[in-house]
Structures are given as C-alpha cells and as structure tokens.
C-alpha cells in the first residue's frame, strides 16, 4: 500500500494534522501565533546545518527550532517587546538560513520544497518520523493536558494548584519544536504556522470544551490535508499551499455558519 506516493502523501498530511491540532489549540488560546512563526522560520537554518554536517534534516530542524523557541521564551518578559523580538528573530533566522543554504557546495537542494513543502516526495522513513513525532506530541499533551489548561487560563491559579507555569510553557516549547521538525517536509517552514492556527480557529466555532476543540481541529486539519492533496492533483497546483488554502476555506465556512447561528439565535 505504501508503494503509492499518493498514499504516503495522504498519510503524511493526516499525521501532521494529528500532531498540529492539539498544540494548535494552545497556540490559539495563548495567542502564540507569531511565536510559532519564529520557531518555524528558524527551521530553515537547521536544514542548512544538517546538510553541512551530513546529519538527518529532521534532527537539524528540531535542534534549531528548539533553540529558537527556548531563546524566545527565556528573553520574553525581560524589558523587551515580545512582538518586536519575535519579528526580528523570525525574519533574521529565515534570512540567515536561506543565505547559509546558498553557500553549500556539492549539495543539490530544492529550497522551495523546504519553504512550501513537498508532500509528494515523502518516503517511508519520513512517514515513520511524522507519525512517531505525532505520537510523542499527542502523548505529551495528553499527559499534561490538565496542567497546561490551568496554566493557560490563569498562571496564579496554576501556582495555587501546585503547577509551575514556566514548566508547562517549556513543555509547549518542546512540543512546538517537534511539530515544526516533523511538518517541514509536508507544508514547509512558511506554512507550518498556518496548519497550527487555521484548523483550531475553525474548530473553535463549534467546540463546547477544550477537548472537543482539539478533536475537531484534528478532523478539520486531516480533511484539509486530504482535500488539498486531491485538489492539487486535480488542478496541478502546489500541494502545501493548496492544503493551507483548503483549511482557510474551511475556516471561512465555519465562521459564516457561526455568524448565521448567532443571528438566528438572536432572532
């Protein structure tokens, strides 16, 4: 079954959706969209370093994404405007990564594939990495779900309950870096943040509990991946951007339905 590249692509897209959905909910709740962008953009520097030292690209992207996320977390709140800090570090890391890639000799690399993804080139080892990463992400967030929710809602309440908000933030940081590393080949560094934010934002319209929102976000993300793959195959469009476009369309539809429901309820 895995001999078909379309089957591998579909499994990869669903795997990324499974990994991104629960974490994306916390990104939306904590308003960490730009934080996710900065971490994703830094991954391109990890790609350059991985190719330079001839180590797996997943490992290079994971290490640099984790370093970026940890650095931003440690610097935030120290008399530095967080949005300014994220903007500087995000675009600087992306620019330095692209420049670093250009200096690599005797290495043929499709830069567009890392920027926008190349889901159709996913192989069996990539699938193992994606689904292994998704299992770790889901397991980690399930283990800390209650504590993460409490720390997200109110840090003072979390401390009163014996929960360390900084520790929970660190868990989110590690998880975000892992999601970035496993997603880079599917949607690319420029679109990872979209897959983290758009499905949860769409699910938020219908969810009545945090758990329900995470599940709905996963379903919307998986449907977007499969729908985007099918549309890309049908209309010969770039697959990564098409997946995100389908997710954006789902968000628009969900938002319109939510507005109609509000108007109907008031009437």
mmCIF file of C-alpha atoms in Angstrom:
data_model
loop_
_atom_site.group_PDB
_atom_site.id
_atom_site.type_symbol
_atom_site.label_atom_id
_atom_site.label_comp_id
_atom_site.label_asym_id
_atom_site.label_seq_id
_atom_site.Cartn_x
_atom_site.Cartn_y
_atom_site.Cartn_z
ATOM 1 C CA UNK A 1 0.000 0.000 0.000
ATOM 2 C CA UNK A 2 2.859 2.375 0.829
ATOM 3 C CA UNK A 3 4.306 1.892 -2.668
ATOM 4 C CA UNK A 4 1.896 4.587 -3.894
ATOM 5 C CA UNK A 5 3.281 8.097 -3.416
ATOM 6 C CA UNK A 6 -0.270 9.431 -3.091
ATOM 7 C CA UNK A 7 -0.950 7.054 -0.204
ATOM 8 C CA UNK A 8 2.248 8.133 1.511
ATOM 9 C CA UNK A 9 1.348 11.794 0.943
ATOM 10 C CA UNK A 10 -2.141 11.288 2.396
ATOM 11 C CA UNK A 11 -0.762 9.529 5.478
ATOM 12 C CA UNK A 12 1.822 12.279 5.920
ATOM 13 C CA UNK A 13 -0.818 15.003 5.726
ATOM 14 C CA UNK A 14 -3.041 13.281 8.271
ATOM 15 C CA UNK A 15 -0.039 12.704 10.541
ATOM 16 C CA UNK A 16 0.855 16.394 10.518
ATOM 17 C CA UNK A 17 -2.783 17.282 11.261
ATOM 18 C CA UNK A 18 -2.808 14.898 14.232
ATOM 19 C CA UNK A 19 0.400 16.445 15.574
ATOM 20 C CA UNK A 20 -0.572 20.071 14.955
ATOM 21 C CA UNK A 21 -4.219 20.034 16.120
ATOM 22 C CA UNK A 22 -3.886 19.769 19.938
ATOM 23 C CA UNK A 23 -0.815 22.009 20.047
ATOM 24 C CA UNK A 24 -2.529 24.483 17.725
ATOM 25 C CA UNK A 25 -5.329 24.865 20.241
ATOM 26 C CA UNK A 26 -2.834 26.095 22.843
ATOM 27 C CA UNK A 27 -1.230 28.369 20.239
ATOM 28 C CA UNK A 28 -4.661 29.950 19.664
ATOM 29 C CA UNK A 29 -5.588 30.135 23.350
ATOM 30 C CA UNK A 30 -2.236 31.646 24.339
ATOM 31 C CA UNK A 31 -2.060 33.903 21.262
ATOM 32 C CA UNK A 32 1.297 32.418 20.296
ATOM 33 C CA UNK A 33 0.851 32.638 16.516
ATOM 34 C CA UNK A 34 3.942 34.753 15.978
ATOM 35 C CA UNK A 35 5.890 32.518 18.356
ATOM 36 C CA UNK A 36 5.058 29.555 16.124
ATOM 37 C CA UNK A 37 6.121 31.529 13.057
ATOM 38 C CA UNK A 38 9.513 32.358 14.556
ATOM 39 C CA UNK A 39 10.147 28.741 15.507
ATOM 40 C CA UNK A 40 9.145 27.508 12.050
ATOM 41 C CA UNK A 41 11.282 30.061 10.222
ATOM 42 C CA UNK A 42 14.315 29.086 12.283
ATOM 43 C CA UNK A 43 13.995 25.523 10.999
ATOM 44 C CA UNK A 44 15.434 26.513 7.608
ATOM 45 C CA UNK A 45 18.707 27.309 9.391
ATOM 46 C CA UNK A 46 18.510 23.820 10.879
ATOM 47 C CA UNK A 47 18.185 22.409 7.369
ATOM 48 C CA UNK A 48 21.375 24.206 6.305
ATOM 49 C CA UNK A 49 23.275 22.958 9.357
ATOM 50 C CA UNK A 50 22.012 19.403 8.868
ATOM 51 C CA UNK A 51 23.198 19.375 5.261
ATOM 52 C CA UNK A 52 26.542 20.873 6.258
ATOM 53 C CA UNK A 53 27.246 18.251 8.935
ATOM 54 C CA UNK A 54 25.541 15.445 6.993
ATOM 55 C CA UNK A 55 23.025 14.596 9.699
ATOM 56 C CA UNK A 56 19.283 13.930 9.218
ATOM 57 C CA UNK A 57 17.367 17.068 8.293
ATOM 58 C CA UNK A 58 14.753 16.243 10.928
ATOM 59 C CA UNK A 59 17.430 16.362 13.623
ATOM 60 C CA UNK A 60 18.874 19.673 12.432
ATOM 61 C CA UNK A 61 15.460 21.307 12.156
ATOM 62 C CA UNK A 62 14.446 20.002 15.595
ATOM 63 C CA UNK A 63 17.594 21.276 17.345
ATOM 64 C CA UNK A 64 17.458 24.772 15.824
ATOM 65 C CA UNK A 65 13.683 25.095 16.270
ATOM 66 C CA UNK A 66 14.044 24.039 19.903
ATOM 67 C CA UNK A 67 16.910 26.512 20.409
ATOM 68 C CA UNK A 68 14.868 29.349 18.881
ATOM 69 C CA UNK A 69 11.766 28.543 20.924
ATOM 70 C CA UNK A 70 13.798 28.285 24.144
ATOM 71 C CA UNK A 71 15.625 31.550 23.428
ATOM 72 C CA UNK A 72 12.426 33.471 22.770
ATOM 73 C CA UNK A 73 10.815 32.007 25.896
ATOM 74 C CA UNK A 74 13.775 32.990 28.076
ATOM 75 C CA UNK A 75 14.041 36.526 26.660
ATOM 76 C CA UNK A 76 10.344 37.362 26.772
ATOM 77 C CA UNK A 77 9.351 39.499 29.716
ATOM 78 C CA UNK A 78 12.835 40.999 30.202
ATOM 79 C CA UNK A 79 12.051 44.560 29.191
ATOM 80 C CA UNK A 80 11.903 43.501 25.549
ATOM 81 C CA UNK A 81 8.751 43.922 23.469
ATOM 82 C CA UNK A 82 7.791 40.343 22.629
ATOM 83 C CA UNK A 83 6.279 41.144 19.226
ATOM 84 C CA UNK A 84 9.396 43.101 18.220
ATOM 85 C CA UNK A 85 11.664 40.321 19.479
ATOM 86 C CA UNK A 86 9.738 37.670 17.571
ATOM 87 C CA UNK A 87 9.702 39.760 14.400
ATOM 88 C CA UNK A 88 13.457 40.331 14.470
ATOM 89 C CA UNK A 89 14.350 36.736 15.299
ATOM 90 C CA UNK A 90 11.818 35.181 12.923
ATOM 91 C CA UNK A 91 12.882 37.020 9.788
ATOM 92 C CA UNK A 92 16.564 37.024 10.719
ATOM 93 C CA UNK A 93 16.608 33.249 11.187
ATOM 94 C CA UNK A 94 14.826 32.695 7.877
ATOM 95 C CA UNK A 95 17.178 35.040 6.005
ATOM 96 C CA UNK A 96 20.329 33.586 7.584
ATOM 97 C CA UNK A 97 19.094 30.064 6.847
ATOM 98 C CA UNK A 98 18.480 30.810 3.164
ATOM 99 C CA UNK A 99 21.885 32.506 2.841
ATOM 100 C CA UNK A 100 23.552 29.558 4.589
ATOM 101 C CA UNK A 101 21.908 27.117 2.180
ATOM 102 C CA UNK A 102 23.249 29.112 -0.780
ATOM 103 C CA UNK A 103 26.833 28.598 0.467
ATOM 104 C CA UNK A 104 26.565 24.822 0.486
ATOM 105 C CA UNK A 105 28.784 23.333 -2.194
ATOM 106 C CA UNK A 106 28.265 19.974 -3.868
ATOM 107 C CA UNK A 107 24.789 19.795 -2.319
ATOM 108 C CA UNK A 108 21.736 19.935 -4.553
ATOM 109 C CA UNK A 109 18.761 21.235 -2.641
ATOM 110 C CA UNK A 110 15.281 22.312 -3.674
ATOM 111 C CA UNK A 111 14.835 25.348 -1.447
ATOM 112 C CA UNK A 112 11.181 25.762 -2.444
ATOM 113 C CA UNK A 113 10.443 22.300 -1.080
ATOM 114 C CA UNK A 114 11.600 23.362 2.379
ATOM 115 C CA UNK A 115 9.837 26.720 2.207
ATOM 116 C CA UNK A 116 6.475 25.434 0.948
ATOM 117 C CA UNK A 117 6.709 21.695 1.490
ATOM 118 C CA UNK A 118 6.972 18.706 -0.837
ATOM 119 C CA UNK A 119 4.445 16.230 0.469
ATOM 120 C CA UNK A 120 4.519 14.181 -2.750
ATOM 121 C CA UNK A 121 8.183 13.306 -2.100
ATOM 122 C CA UNK A 122 7.516 11.790 1.334
ATOM 123 C CA UNK A 123 9.093 8.346 1.757
ATOM 124 C CA UNK A 124 8.602 5.572 4.289
ATOM 125 C CA UNK A 125 11.237 6.938 6.659
ATOM 126 C CA UNK A 126 9.538 10.357 6.560
ATOM 127 C CA UNK A 127 6.253 8.672 7.466
ATOM 128 C CA UNK A 128 7.929 6.976 10.421
ATOM 129 C CA UNK A 129 9.299 10.322 11.613
ATOM 130 C CA UNK A 130 5.970 12.131 11.139
ATOM 131 C CA UNK A 131 3.813 9.554 12.887
ATOM 132 C CA UNK A 132 6.419 8.921 15.577
ATOM 133 C CA UNK A 133 6.541 12.655 16.252
ATOM 134 C CA UNK A 134 2.743 12.864 16.237
ATOM 135 C CA UNK A 135 2.548 10.046 18.793
ATOM 136 C CA UNK A 136 5.040 11.834 21.067
ATOM 137 C CA UNK A 137 3.175 15.152 20.738
ATOM 138 C CA UNK A 138 -0.242 13.636 21.460
ATOM 139 C CA UNK A 139 1.137 11.577 24.335
ATOM 140 C CA UNK A 140 2.947 14.522 25.882
ATOM 141 C CA UNK A 141 -0.027 16.867 25.638
ATOM 142 C CA UNK A 142 -2.423 14.204 26.915
ATOM 143 C CA UNK A 143 -0.177 13.622 29.929
ATOM 144 C CA UNK A 144 -0.002 17.343 30.775
ATOM 145 C CA UNK A 145 -3.415 18.384 29.428
ATOM 146 C CA UNK A 146 -4.996 19.458 32.718
ATOM 147 C CA UNK A 147 -1.891 21.308 33.915
ATOM 148 C CA UNK A 148 -1.432 23.024 30.559
ATOM 149 C CA UNK A 149 -5.050 24.155 30.532
ATOM 150 C CA UNK A 150 -4.806 25.537 34.054
ATOM 151 C CA UNK A 151 -1.579 27.403 33.283
ATOM 152 C CA UNK A 152 -3.147 28.784 30.099
ATOM 153 C CA UNK A 153 -6.274 30.024 31.859
ATOM 154 C CA UNK A 154 -4.618 31.642 34.862
ATOM 155 C CA UNK A 155 -0.993 31.440 35.994
ATOM 156 C CA UNK A 156 -1.844 32.478 39.554
ATOM 157 C CA UNK A 157 -4.438 29.704 39.769
ATOM 158 C CA UNK A 158 -1.861 27.280 38.399
ATOM 159 C CA UNK A 159 0.662 28.220 41.089
ATOM 160 C CA UNK A 160 -2.011 27.864 43.773
ATOM 161 C CA UNK A 161 -2.697 24.370 42.440
ATOM 162 C CA UNK A 162 0.969 23.413 42.656
ATOM 163 C CA UNK A 163 1.597 23.789 38.915
ATOM 164 C CA UNK A 164 4.682 25.597 37.613
ATOM 165 C CA UNK A 165 3.580 27.781 34.635
ATOM 166 C CA UNK A 166 7.169 28.019 33.357
ATOM 167 C CA UNK A 167 7.458 24.244 33.239
ATOM 168 C CA UNK A 168 4.220 23.994 31.262
ATOM 169 C CA UNK A 169 5.456 26.705 28.889
ATOM 170 C CA UNK A 170 8.654 24.703 28.410
ATOM 171 C CA UNK A 171 6.596 21.629 27.524
ATOM 172 C CA UNK A 172 4.741 23.658 24.895
ATOM 173 C CA UNK A 173 8.071 24.950 23.595
ATOM 174 C CA UNK A 174 9.489 21.443 23.166
ATOM 175 C CA UNK A 175 6.264 20.226 21.568
ATOM 176 C CA UNK A 176 6.189 23.148 19.143
ATOM 177 C CA UNK A 177 9.752 22.456 18.029
ATOM 178 C CA UNK A 178 8.873 18.800 17.465
ATOM 179 C CA UNK A 179 5.804 19.670 15.381
ATOM 180 C CA UNK A 180 7.871 22.068 13.268
ATOM 181 C CA UNK A 181 10.509 19.397 12.659
ATOM 182 C CA UNK A 182 8.026 16.720 11.570
ATOM 183 C CA UNK A 183 5.985 19.130 9.425
ATOM 184 C CA UNK A 184 8.746 20.787 7.445
ATOM 185 C CA UNK A 185 8.670 18.334 4.532
ATOM 186 C CA UNK A 186 4.874 18.347 4.259
ATOM 187 C CA UNK A 187 3.931 22.044 4.311
ATOM 188 C CA UNK A 188 7.303 23.820 4.584
ATOM 189 C CA UNK A 189 8.523 26.403 7.074
ATOM 190 C CA UNK A 190 6.386 29.216 5.676
ATOM 191 C CA UNK A 191 3.105 27.321 6.081
ATOM 192 C CA UNK A 192 3.585 25.376 9.317
ATOM 193 C CA UNK A 193 2.116 28.185 11.431
ATOM 194 C CA UNK A 194 -0.988 28.167 9.247
ATOM 195 C CA UNK A 195 -1.605 24.476 9.958
ATOM 196 C CA UNK A 196 -1.154 25.174 13.663
ATOM 197 C CA UNK A 197 -3.643 28.060 13.722
ATOM 198 C CA UNK A 198 -6.276 27.709 10.987
ATOM 199 C CA UNK A 199 -7.856 24.303 11.889
ATOM 200 C CA UNK A 200 -8.165 25.161 15.625
ATOM 201 C CA UNK A 201 -9.575 28.584 14.736
ATOM 202 C CA UNK A 202 -12.198 26.895 12.566
ATOM 203 C CA UNK A 203 -12.980 24.302 15.241
ATOM 204 C CA UNK A 204 -13.419 26.994 17.888
ATOM 205 C CA UNK A 205 -16.753 27.992 16.335
ATOM 206 C CA UNK A 206 -18.397 24.655 17.166
ATOM 207 C CA UNK A 207 -16.404 23.375 20.164
ATOM 208 C CA UNK A 208 -18.048 23.361 23.583
ATOM 209 C CA UNK A 209 -14.987 22.199 25.502
ATOM 210 C CA UNK A 210 -11.203 22.308 25.065
ATOM 211 C CA UNK A 211 -11.085 18.581 24.369
ATOM 212 C CA UNK A 212 -13.791 18.856 21.747
ATOM 213 C CA UNK A 213 -11.924 21.717 20.084
ATOM 214 C CA UNK A 214 -8.739 19.622 19.860
ATOM 215 C CA UNK A 215 -10.598 16.705 18.276
ATOM 216 C CA UNK A 216 -12.476 18.927 15.817
ATOM 217 C CA UNK A 217 -9.252 20.719 14.916
ATOM 218 C CA UNK A 218 -7.648 17.357 14.142
ATOM 219 C CA UNK A 219 -10.563 16.347 11.918
ATOM 220 C CA UNK A 220 -10.552 19.680 10.075
ATOM 221 C CA UNK A 221 -6.774 19.503 9.649
ATOM 222 C CA UNK A 222 -6.919 15.946 8.316
ATOM 223 C CA UNK A 223 -9.785 16.816 5.953
ATOM 224 C CA UNK A 224 -7.837 19.876 4.748
ATOM 225 C CA UNK A 225 -4.769 17.738 4.080
ATOM 226 C CA UNK A 226 -6.712 15.154 2.100
ATOM 227 C CA UNK A 227 -8.831 17.762 0.315
ATOM 228 C CA UNK A 228 -5.789 19.876 -0.520
ATOM 229 C CA UNK A 229 -3.935 16.833 -1.836
ATOM 230 C CA UNK A 230 -6.892 15.901 -4.049
ATOM 231 C CA UNK A 231 -7.309 19.480 -5.314
ATOM 232 C CA UNK A 232 -3.594 19.767 -6.007
ATOM 233 C CA UNK A 233 -3.667 16.541 -8.014
ATOM 234 C CA UNK A 234 -6.766 17.637 -9.920
ATOM 235 C CA UNK A 235 -5.727 21.208 -10.729
ATOM 236 C CA UNK A 236 -1.930 20.779 -10.792
ATOM 237 C CA UNK A 237 -1.271 23.339 -8.051
ATOM 238 C CA UNK A 238 1.459 23.404 -5.341
ATOM 239 C CA UNK A 239 0.365 20.877 -2.741
ATOM 240 C CA UNK A 240 1.445 22.600 0.501
ATOM 241 C CA UNK A 241 -0.202 25.946 -0.293
ATOM 242 C CA UNK A 242 -3.283 24.123 -1.593
ATOM 243 C CA UNK A 243 -3.671 22.283 1.722
ATOM 244 C CA UNK A 244 -3.498 25.564 3.622
ATOM 245 C CA UNK A 245 -5.965 27.154 1.168
ATOM 246 C CA UNK A 246 -8.467 24.353 1.821
ATOM 247 C CA UNK A 247 -8.007 24.859 5.577
ATOM 248 C CA UNK A 248 -8.588 28.602 5.111
ATOM 249 C CA UNK A 249 -11.756 27.875 3.140
ATOM 250 C CA UNK A 250 -12.937 25.621 5.967
ATOM 251 C CA UNK A 251 -12.301 28.446 8.430
ATOM 252 C CA UNK A 252 -14.371 30.855 6.330
ATOM 253 C CA UNK A 253 -17.245 28.370 6.069
ATOM 254 C CA UNK A 254 -17.172 27.648 9.816
ATOM 255 C CA UNK A 255 -17.068 31.363 10.634
ATOM 256 C CA UNK A 256 -20.034 32.111 8.364
ATOM 257 C CA UNK A 257 -22.020 29.239 9.890
ATOM 258 C CA UNK A 258 -21.201 30.560 13.359
ATOM 259 C CA UNK A 259 -22.377 34.070 12.449
ATOM 260 C CA UNK A 260 -25.587 32.711 10.951
ATOM 261 C CA UNK A 261 -26.247 30.709 14.118
ATOM 262 C CA UNK A 262 -25.731 33.822 16.250
ATOM 263 C CA UNK A 263 -28.117 35.884 14.127
ATOM 264 C CA UNK A 264 -30.706 33.091 14.193
ATOM 265 C CA UNK A 265 -30.401 32.729 17.980
ATOM 266 C CA UNK A 266 -30.927 36.458 18.490
ATOM 267 C CA UNK A 267 -33.941 36.433 16.185
#
